[in-house]
Amino acid sequence: MNYQTIQVRFQESICYLRFYRPEANNTINNTLIEECMHVLALCEESVTIVVLEGLPEVFCLGADFQGMYEKMANEHEHAQNPEPLYDLWLKLATGPYITISHVRGKANAGGIGFIAASDIVIADQTAQFSLSELLFGLFPACVLPFLVRRIGFQKANYLTLMTQPIRVEQALTWGLVDAYDAQSDTVLRKHLLRLRRLSKTGILRYKRFMDELSDLRQYKSLALASNQEVFSDAQNLKGIFRYVETGQFPWMD
């Protein structure tokens, strides 16, 4: 199948899913979410490992502000429904396969959601991680249940409040990254050689057990309501759209 926003290849029981929106810095739009969900549905029966990748310079930069701006300009509804994206991350976190994020370059905002929802995160030395939402009066409501589960409340809180990138060394210390090296492809291959020994049934039972231990479903309604609140705020939208038009952040005169 030909996809518009991703590139996909299957190698035995491994699925490689690459975000591919180079013209938009791998930002997330509805098509990307739908296409990722379609691929994960194909992985249900026989795939044991799903590897998420981006471009060499950018993994994923979060929400597509340009797309939001264009919808508003065309008088379409501009408060997007956050549920499909939350459900996509939930599928990565709980689906019957091991999910690996292979991160190179920048990961921001919703890009952190993919990383936090993954079972394993591998990075190279260029990787950096940030949550920039509060700069626009937003906050990463849908990301945080996954991020808190992965790195703990206070580190997720600090990353949200500071809005600035952390380097891969810090991310490793915090547990956001599991392994990194300048030759991250080699690290990925070593992990795959080990993980491909695991059976589909074993993975399914383990992921189902871990799903029972987590609070990801419990926090879904709160996360969705909070996301819709901040993305419906007229002042926040004004700041986002001025940024798209001029490159100026909301606090700049």
Short mmCIF file of C-alpha atoms in Angstrom, two decimals:
data_model
loop_
_atom_site.label_atom_id
_atom_site.label_comp_id
_atom_site.label_asym_id
_atom_site.label_seq_id
_atom_site.Cartn_x
_atom_site.Cartn_y
_atom_site.Cartn_z
CA MET A 1 0.00 0.00 0.00
CA ASN A 2 1.18 3.53 -0.78
CA TYR A 3 1.13 5.88 2.19
CA GLN A 4 1.29 9.68 2.12
CA THR A 5 3.03 10.38 5.43
CA ILE A 6 4.95 7.24 6.34
CA GLN A 7 7.21 4.64 4.77
CA VAL A 8 6.74 1.01 5.78
CA ARG A 9 8.64 -2.20 5.18
CA PHE A 10 8.29 -5.68 6.66
CA GLN A 11 11.28 -7.94 7.27
CA GLU A 12 10.22 -11.33 8.58
CA SER A 13 8.45 -10.58 11.89
CA ILE A 14 9.71 -6.97 12.10
CA CYS A 15 7.84 -3.90 10.85
CA TYR A 16 9.82 -0.72 10.16
CA LEU A 17 7.56 2.34 10.22
CA ARG A 18 9.21 5.61 9.25
CA PHE A 19 7.57 9.00 9.66
CA TYR A 20 8.10 10.73 6.33
CA ARG A 21 6.88 14.32 6.09
CA PRO A 22 10.17 16.07 5.26
CA GLU A 23 8.34 19.17 4.03
CA ALA A 24 6.66 19.53 7.45
CA ASN A 25 9.42 18.43 9.86
CA ASN A 26 7.60 15.15 10.48
CA THR A 27 4.76 16.90 12.27
CA ILE A 28 1.61 14.96 13.10
CA ASN A 29 -1.57 15.35 11.07
CA ASN A 30 -4.72 13.26 10.80
CA THR A 31 -3.39 11.31 7.82
CA LEU A 32 -0.25 10.26 9.67
CA ILE A 33 -2.33 9.03 12.61
CA GLU A 34 -4.68 7.08 10.34
CA GLU A 35 -1.84 5.53 8.37
CA CYS A 36 0.04 4.49 11.50
CA MET A 37 -3.09 2.86 12.90
CA HIS A 38 -3.57 1.00 9.62
CA VAL A 39 -0.05 -0.40 9.79
CA LEU A 40 -0.42 -1.43 13.44
CA ALA A 41 -3.60 -3.30 12.53
CA LEU A 42 -1.56 -5.25 9.97
CA CYS A 43 0.94 -6.08 12.72
CA GLU A 44 -1.60 -7.67 15.07
CA GLU A 45 -1.32 -11.26 13.87
CA SER A 46 2.32 -12.03 13.13
CA VAL A 47 4.62 -9.05 13.73
CA THR A 48 6.65 -9.23 16.95
CA ILE A 49 8.60 -5.94 16.72
CA VAL A 50 7.59 -2.51 15.42
CA VAL A 51 10.42 -0.03 14.88
CA LEU A 52 9.50 3.65 14.66
CA GLU A 53 11.96 5.93 12.88
CA GLY A 54 12.06 9.47 11.56
CA LEU A 55 14.44 11.42 9.39
CA PRO A 56 18.16 11.71 10.25
CA GLU A 57 17.67 15.30 11.47
CA VAL A 58 14.20 15.09 13.00
CA PHE A 59 12.24 12.24 14.55
CA CYS A 60 8.91 14.05 14.99
CA LEU A 61 8.14 17.66 15.97
CA GLY A 62 4.61 17.25 17.28
CA ALA A 63 1.43 18.98 16.14
CA ASP A 64 1.18 20.34 12.61
CA PHE A 65 0.65 24.05 13.33
CA GLN A 66 0.78 24.84 9.62
CA GLY A 67 -2.04 22.41 8.97
CA MET A 68 -4.09 23.90 11.81
CA TYR A 69 -3.54 27.36 10.39
CA GLU A 70 -4.66 26.31 6.92
CA LYS A 71 -7.83 24.73 8.30
CA MET A 72 -8.67 27.91 10.19
CA ALA A 73 -8.01 30.04 7.10
CA ASN A 74 -10.46 27.84 5.19
CA GLU A 75 -13.01 28.27 7.99
CA HIS A 76 -12.85 24.63 9.05
CA GLU A 77 -13.16 23.63 12.68
CA HIS A 78 -9.77 24.24 14.28
CA ALA A 79 -10.10 22.40 17.61
CA GLN A 80 -8.77 18.99 16.60
CA ASN A 81 -9.98 15.80 18.23
CA PRO A 82 -7.05 14.43 20.28
CA GLU A 83 -8.56 10.97 20.79
CA PRO A 84 -7.15 9.25 17.66
CA LEU A 85 -3.59 10.24 18.59
CA TYR A 86 -4.03 9.09 22.19
CA ASP A 87 -5.42 5.79 20.90
CA LEU A 88 -2.42 5.42 18.58
CA TRP A 89 -0.01 5.84 21.48
CA LEU A 90 -2.12 3.47 23.56
CA LYS A 91 -1.85 0.88 20.79
CA LEU A 92 1.95 1.27 20.72
CA ALA A 93 2.11 0.89 24.49
CA THR A 94 -0.25 -2.08 24.80
CA GLY A 95 -0.33 -3.82 21.41
CA PRO A 96 0.88 -7.43 20.94
CA TYR A 97 4.34 -6.46 19.71
CA ILE A 98 7.48 -4.85 21.07
CA THR A 99 7.70 -1.19 20.05
CA ILE A 100 11.07 0.49 19.55
CA SER A 101 11.61 4.18 18.86
CA HIS A 102 14.88 4.80 17.00
CA VAL A 103 15.49 8.51 17.54
CA ARG A 104 17.88 10.71 15.58
CA GLY A 105 17.76 14.49 15.67
CA LYS A 106 14.91 16.46 17.23
CA ALA A 107 11.89 15.06 19.03
CA ASN A 108 9.40 17.57 20.37
CA ALA A 109 5.89 17.71 21.84
CA GLY A 110 3.81 14.92 20.27
CA GLY A 111 7.04 13.32 19.08
CA ILE A 112 7.76 12.65 22.76
CA GLY A 113 4.41 10.87 22.91
CA PHE A 114 5.60 8.25 20.42
CA ILE A 115 8.82 7.81 22.37
CA ALA A 116 7.14 7.57 25.78
CA ALA A 117 4.63 5.02 24.43
CA SER A 118 7.41 2.77 23.14
CA ASP A 119 8.75 -0.25 25.01
CA ILE A 120 12.36 0.54 24.12
CA VAL A 121 14.04 3.78 22.97
CA ILE A 122 17.35 3.79 21.08
CA ALA A 123 19.03 7.03 19.98
CA ASP A 124 22.15 8.43 18.38
CA GLN A 125 24.29 11.26 19.70
CA THR A 126 22.30 13.94 17.81
CA ALA A 127 19.01 13.15 19.55
CA GLN A 128 17.39 15.85 21.66
CA PHE A 129 14.05 15.89 23.40
CA SER A 130 11.71 18.73 24.32
CA LEU A 131 8.17 19.68 25.27
CA SER A 132 7.57 23.21 23.94
CA GLU A 133 3.80 23.44 24.49
CA LEU A 134 3.75 25.87 27.42
CA LEU A 135 5.47 28.48 25.26
CA PHE A 136 2.14 28.69 23.41
CA GLY A 137 -0.10 28.49 26.47
CA LEU A 138 -0.68 24.78 25.87
CA PHE A 139 0.53 21.76 27.78
CA PRO A 140 1.17 18.17 26.67
CA ALA A 141 -1.96 16.68 28.23
CA CYS A 142 -2.03 13.55 26.06
CA VAL A 143 1.72 12.98 26.25
CA LEU A 144 2.01 13.18 30.02
CA PRO A 145 0.27 9.92 31.05
CA PHE A 146 2.76 8.02 28.87
CA LEU A 147 5.73 10.17 29.88
CA VAL A 148 5.03 9.98 33.63
CA ARG A 149 4.77 6.20 33.31
CA ARG A 150 8.18 6.12 31.65
CA ILE A 151 10.31 8.66 33.56
CA GLY A 152 8.28 9.61 36.65
CA PHE A 153 6.22 12.60 37.71
CA GLN A 154 8.92 15.15 38.59
CA LYS A 155 11.13 14.65 35.54
CA ALA A 156 8.08 14.90 33.27
CA ASN A 157 7.02 18.00 35.19
CA TYR A 158 10.46 19.61 34.79
CA LEU A 159 10.64 18.84 31.07
CA THR A 160 7.18 20.38 30.61
CA LEU A 161 7.88 23.53 32.61
CA MET A 162 11.32 24.30 31.20
CA THR A 163 10.25 23.83 27.53
CA GLN A 164 13.90 23.51 26.47
CA PRO A 165 15.59 20.51 24.84
CA ILE A 166 17.60 17.99 26.78
CA ARG A 167 20.44 16.12 25.15
CA VAL A 168 20.59 12.37 24.78
CA GLU A 169 22.95 11.93 27.74
CA GLN A 170 20.38 13.52 30.06
CA ALA A 171 17.58 11.53 28.47
CA LEU A 172 19.51 8.32 29.17
CA THR A 173 20.00 9.27 32.82
CA TRP A 174 16.29 10.01 33.16
CA GLY A 175 15.22 6.75 31.52
CA LEU A 176 13.64 8.38 28.49
CA VAL A 177 16.30 6.63 26.37
CA ASP A 178 17.42 3.06 27.02
CA ALA A 179 20.57 2.96 24.87
CA TYR A 180 22.46 5.35 22.62
CA ASP A 181 25.57 5.45 20.49
CA ALA A 182 26.93 7.41 17.55
CA GLN A 183 26.25 4.24 15.52
CA SER A 184 22.66 3.79 16.65
CA ASP A 185 21.90 1.50 13.69
CA THR A 186 24.34 -0.99 15.17
CA VAL A 187 22.70 -0.71 18.59
CA LEU A 188 19.30 -1.26 16.98
CA ARG A 189 20.51 -4.35 15.13
CA LYS A 190 21.90 -5.87 18.34
CA HIS A 191 18.57 -5.32 20.09
CA LEU A 192 16.64 -6.85 17.20
CA LEU A 193 18.87 -9.94 17.13
CA ARG A 194 17.95 -10.57 20.76
CA LEU A 195 14.29 -9.53 20.66
CA ARG A 196 13.40 -11.55 17.57
CA ARG A 197 13.92 -14.70 19.65
CA LEU A 198 10.77 -13.91 21.64
CA SER A 199 7.53 -15.62 20.60
CA LYS A 200 4.39 -13.78 19.56
CA THR A 201 2.42 -15.51 22.31
CA GLY A 202 4.95 -14.58 24.97
CA ILE A 203 4.95 -10.95 23.88
CA LEU A 204 1.14 -10.85 23.77
CA ARG A 205 0.78 -12.21 27.30
CA TYR A 206 3.49 -9.94 28.68
CA LYS A 207 2.10 -6.78 27.09
CA ARG A 208 -1.40 -7.67 28.28
CA PHE A 209 -0.07 -8.07 31.83
CA MET A 210 1.81 -4.76 31.69
CA ASP A 211 -1.31 -3.05 30.37
CA GLU A 212 -3.14 -4.14 33.51
CA LEU A 213 -0.42 -2.55 35.66
CA SER A 214 -0.56 0.85 33.96
CA ASP A 215 -3.00 3.77 34.28
CA LEU A 216 -2.97 4.81 30.62
CA ARG A 217 -6.66 4.05 30.00
CA GLN A 218 -7.70 5.54 33.31
CA TYR A 219 -6.22 8.94 32.42
CA LYS A 220 -7.51 9.07 28.85
CA SER A 221 -10.67 11.12 29.48
CA LEU A 222 -8.80 13.69 31.58
CA ALA A 223 -6.06 14.01 28.98
CA LEU A 224 -8.52 14.47 26.10
CA ALA A 225 -10.59 17.08 27.94
CA SER A 226 -7.49 19.06 28.92
CA ASN A 227 -6.09 18.91 25.39
CA GLN A 228 -9.34 20.17 23.89
CA GLU A 229 -9.49 22.99 26.42
CA VAL A 230 -6.09 24.44 25.61
CA PHE A 231 -6.42 23.97 21.84
CA SER A 232 -9.83 25.70 21.87
CA ASP A 233 -8.55 28.79 23.68
CA ALA A 234 -8.73 31.75 21.29
CA GLN A 235 -5.63 33.42 22.75
CA ASN A 236 -3.58 30.25 22.36
CA LEU A 237 -4.73 29.84 18.76
CA LYS A 238 -3.87 33.46 18.04
CA GLY A 239 -0.31 32.88 19.27
CA ILE A 240 0.04 29.67 17.25
CA PHE A 241 -1.16 31.28 14.03
CA ARG A 242 1.03 34.35 14.46
CA TYR A 243 3.96 31.97 14.89
CA VAL A 244 3.04 30.24 11.62
CA GLU A 245 2.73 33.57 9.79
CA THR A 246 5.73 35.42 11.21
CA GLY A 247 7.90 32.97 13.16
CA GLN A 248 7.38 35.06 16.31
CA PHE A 249 6.68 33.30 19.60
CA PRO A 250 3.64 34.47 21.61
CA TRP A 251 5.69 36.47 24.16
CA MET A 252 7.42 38.55 21.47
CA ASP A 253 6.11 42.03 20.76
#
